[in-house]
Amino acid sequence: MKLVLLAKSILLLTLTLCGTLLFTLVFRPYVSFRRPDSMARSFILWLHGRGDSGPANEPIKNLFTSPEFRNTDWSFPSAPVNPVTCNCGAMMPSWFDIHEIPIKADSPKDESSLVKAVQNVHKMIDKEIDAGTNPNNIFVCGFSQGGALTLASVLLYPKTLAGGAVFSGWVPFNSSLIDQISPDAKRTPILWLHGMDDGRVLFEAGQAGPPLLEIAGISCEFKAYPGLTHSISIEELKYLESWIKTRLQSSS
């Protein structure tokens, strides 16, 4: 008799526990353990300098370790191979033609080849927008010739972008081209960083840019780096990271 009662007690306890577990699984409120992600998709297009390549610059993105960049896509395209006048017509990767080195504030501009390069950059931007990225989260950055192309590309793009960052670049167009800049493009902020000991794109060429832009009503932050030659420093890239972070838009 005692064994029968014990067996019944065990069976009753088992049924009670199973019922409680079933009720908990079926009726408990759904809880998601997925970490909320408030940052919208963003895009950074990096344009290299004359004679360089896109893949050679890809390690730059490894410096951008802040959580704000977890939804950021990067693109490092390579320039087509073209004859370059300042290199005696030699063929090399080049976005547009350059007539002389070092580049000074009054160096001649080749606007015809520049416009073709700008059109190609605009196609890259359009493709990213078509993929769902808001223009307010698209940044274009570039070094040297890529910096000059960055400036022309963001200013001639018909929409407001998140920003354009120019490293050791110059103004690759004449002042008459400023009349083609749309009111929306004028709202795209520009960051300009330049080494004071640059022997290829002289510091004077960099300094000449921001005043020209400001006259046209374009916001431009200029930062000079004493002792820096024609290269990109870690300090510059870290500043770029913080500059972009303050402009990234959330998904809400």
XYZ file of C-alpha atoms in Angstrom:
252
model
C 0.000 0.000 0.000
C 2.815 2.401 0.882
C 4.508 1.692 -2.471
C 1.282 2.444 -4.341
C 0.815 5.759 -2.512
C 4.475 6.695 -3.188
C 4.086 5.894 -6.860
C 0.918 8.012 -7.070
C 2.680 10.912 -5.346
C 5.599 10.750 -7.764
C 3.234 10.611 -10.746
C 1.220 13.583 -9.444
C 4.404 15.609 -8.855
C 5.661 14.792 -12.354
C 2.387 15.836 -13.978
C 2.366 19.089 -11.982
C 5.938 19.964 -13.036
C 5.233 19.156 -16.684
C 2.100 21.283 -16.647
C 3.907 24.206 -15.082
C 6.717 23.953 -17.639
C 4.252 23.739 -20.536
C 2.309 26.770 -19.277
C 5.546 28.767 -18.931
C 6.710 27.944 -22.443
C 3.364 28.670 -24.090
C 2.138 31.719 -22.222
C 5.275 33.565 -21.135
C 5.857 36.912 -22.890
C 8.331 36.795 -25.806
C 11.731 38.175 -24.875
C 14.302 38.940 -27.571
C 17.934 38.607 -26.633
C 19.108 40.276 -29.851
C 21.172 43.347 -29.098
C 19.335 46.437 -30.333
C 21.116 48.210 -33.147
C 20.261 51.892 -33.420
C 22.766 52.804 -36.148
C 21.518 52.947 -39.718
C 23.558 51.625 -42.604
C 26.406 53.938 -43.624
C 28.909 53.986 -46.472
C 32.465 55.299 -46.799
C 33.998 55.620 -50.256
C 37.801 55.963 -50.218
C 39.648 57.376 -53.256
C 43.392 56.726 -53.430
C 46.138 58.914 -54.855
C 47.851 58.844 -58.250
C 49.776 55.631 -58.899
C 48.168 53.797 -55.984
C 45.372 51.222 -55.815
C 42.196 50.626 -53.862
C 43.203 47.318 -52.224
C 46.434 48.880 -50.935
C 44.335 51.309 -48.884
C 41.892 48.810 -47.394
C 43.801 48.494 -44.056
C 42.589 52.026 -43.267
C 39.176 50.692 -42.280
C 40.738 48.535 -39.544
C 41.468 51.702 -37.556
C 37.767 52.533 -37.302
C 36.947 50.278 -34.361
C 34.189 52.275 -32.642
C 30.797 50.513 -32.341
C 29.244 53.242 -34.492
C 30.931 51.691 -37.533
C 29.450 48.186 -37.153
C 26.916 48.961 -39.912
C 29.400 50.741 -42.181
C 30.262 49.432 -45.638
C 33.537 50.532 -47.192
C 34.546 50.760 -50.837
C 38.120 51.116 -52.115
C 37.929 51.379 -55.912
C 41.029 51.563 -58.085
C 41.590 54.331 -60.610
C 41.813 53.399 -64.298
C 45.226 53.358 -65.975
C 45.694 56.590 -67.926
C 48.559 58.637 -69.390
C 49.633 61.359 -66.951
C 51.179 64.561 -68.267
C 53.332 65.291 -65.200
C 54.914 61.857 -65.647
C 55.839 62.504 -69.281
C 52.704 60.739 -70.466
C 53.535 57.475 -68.698
C 50.604 55.153 -68.059
C 49.600 54.710 -64.426
C 46.530 54.527 -62.182
C 45.124 58.051 -62.254
C 41.615 59.440 -61.794
C 42.284 62.447 -64.072
C 45.227 64.170 -65.724
C 47.747 66.205 -63.709
C 49.960 68.686 -65.544
C 52.683 69.409 -63.000
C 54.272 68.259 -59.754
C 54.522 69.754 -57.209
C 51.009 71.081 -57.292
C 50.695 74.719 -56.315
C 47.700 76.922 -55.688
C 47.816 78.228 -59.272
C 48.666 74.940 -61.029
C 46.724 74.336 -64.275
C 43.521 72.303 -64.017
C 42.315 69.644 -66.433
C 38.563 69.983 -65.971
C 37.573 67.756 -68.919
C 39.179 64.618 -67.483
C 38.106 65.654 -63.976
C 34.425 65.782 -64.954
C 34.616 62.235 -66.354
C 36.122 61.016 -63.077
C 33.424 62.820 -61.083
C 30.725 61.125 -63.147
C 32.193 57.712 -62.274
C 32.211 58.570 -58.558
C 28.604 59.711 -58.796
C 27.672 56.321 -60.258
C 29.227 54.648 -57.194
C 27.236 56.916 -54.885
C 24.010 56.353 -56.833
C 24.503 52.596 -56.619
C 24.823 52.788 -52.835
C 21.719 54.948 -52.521
C 19.805 52.468 -54.700
C 20.934 49.744 -52.277
C 19.147 51.562 -49.466
C 21.734 53.852 -47.868
C 20.514 57.342 -46.976
C 22.660 60.082 -48.595
C 22.990 61.579 -45.093
C 25.081 58.524 -44.165
C 27.401 58.538 -47.183
C 30.954 59.852 -46.819
C 33.552 60.332 -49.558
C 37.209 60.524 -48.517
C 40.415 60.695 -50.496
C 44.149 61.309 -50.431
C 46.120 63.567 -52.795
C 44.561 63.200 -56.266
C 41.802 61.189 -54.584
C 41.290 64.104 -52.195
C 40.937 66.536 -55.075
C 38.440 64.173 -56.714
C 36.578 63.849 -53.410
C 36.139 67.610 -53.247
C 34.845 67.884 -56.808
C 32.587 64.831 -56.456
C 30.728 65.896 -53.312
C 30.353 69.512 -54.477
C 28.967 68.521 -57.875
C 26.661 65.837 -56.515
C 23.026 67.055 -56.584
C 22.180 65.841 -53.062
C 23.489 66.629 -49.593
C 25.892 63.941 -48.408
C 27.140 63.248 -44.887
C 30.554 64.681 -45.643
C 33.685 64.816 -47.748
C 37.196 64.447 -46.288
C 40.198 65.762 -48.240
C 43.678 64.547 -47.275
C 46.552 66.512 -48.844
C 44.375 67.539 -51.767
C 43.759 70.667 -53.796
C 40.985 72.433 -55.701
C 41.075 70.686 -59.114
C 38.694 73.066 -60.873
C 38.501 76.753 -61.738
C 36.311 79.161 -59.814
C 33.762 79.195 -62.662
C 32.761 75.632 -61.746
C 31.516 76.839 -58.355
C 28.438 78.268 -60.098
C 27.399 74.661 -60.850
C 27.242 73.692 -57.168
C 23.647 73.140 -56.099
C 22.211 74.522 -52.830
C 21.881 70.940 -51.517
C 25.531 70.169 -52.283
C 26.628 73.313 -50.454
C 25.224 71.776 -47.260
C 27.680 68.856 -47.422
C 30.377 69.534 -44.779
C 34.024 69.340 -45.850
C 36.977 68.272 -43.701
C 40.403 69.239 -45.076
C 43.646 67.902 -43.575
C 47.072 68.829 -44.920
C 50.708 68.334 -43.931
C 52.704 71.543 -43.666
C 55.837 69.884 -45.101
C 54.102 68.398 -48.134
C 56.457 68.547 -51.122
C 54.066 67.125 -53.756
C 50.844 68.997 -53.073
C 52.236 72.134 -51.498
C 50.667 73.427 -48.312
C 49.759 76.618 -50.168
C 47.561 74.561 -52.506
C 45.706 73.161 -49.519
C 45.370 76.525 -47.814
C 43.849 78.056 -50.940
C 40.870 75.708 -50.834
C 38.832 76.602 -47.723
C 38.601 80.387 -48.409
C 37.298 79.651 -51.902
C 34.680 77.289 -50.494
C 33.630 79.632 -47.723
C 32.975 82.426 -50.228
C 30.560 80.030 -51.931
C 28.837 79.326 -48.601
C 30.323 75.865 -48.089
C 31.367 74.765 -44.595
C 34.993 73.613 -44.480
C 37.097 72.664 -41.476
C 40.840 72.917 -42.182
C 43.493 71.219 -40.055
C 47.233 71.700 -40.576
C 49.794 69.127 -39.407
C 53.331 70.460 -38.782
C 56.100 68.160 -39.954
C 53.796 65.953 -42.020
C 54.962 65.297 -45.582
C 52.860 63.946 -48.462
C 51.330 61.110 -46.482
C 48.493 60.222 -44.116
C 49.169 60.061 -40.399
C 47.423 57.957 -37.758
C 46.527 61.207 -36.029
C 44.647 62.374 -39.124
C 42.737 59.109 -39.438
C 41.767 59.149 -35.775
C 40.411 62.652 -36.215
C 38.490 61.489 -39.271
C 36.965 58.686 -37.201
C 35.665 61.141 -34.584
C 34.505 63.570 -37.292
C 32.452 60.879 -39.020
C 31.054 59.528 -35.728
C 29.471 62.874 -34.909
C 27.694 62.845 -38.267
C 26.411 59.268 -38.448
C 22.642 59.076 -38.407
C 20.665 56.607 -36.291
C 17.997 54.336 -37.710
C 15.261 55.958 -35.613
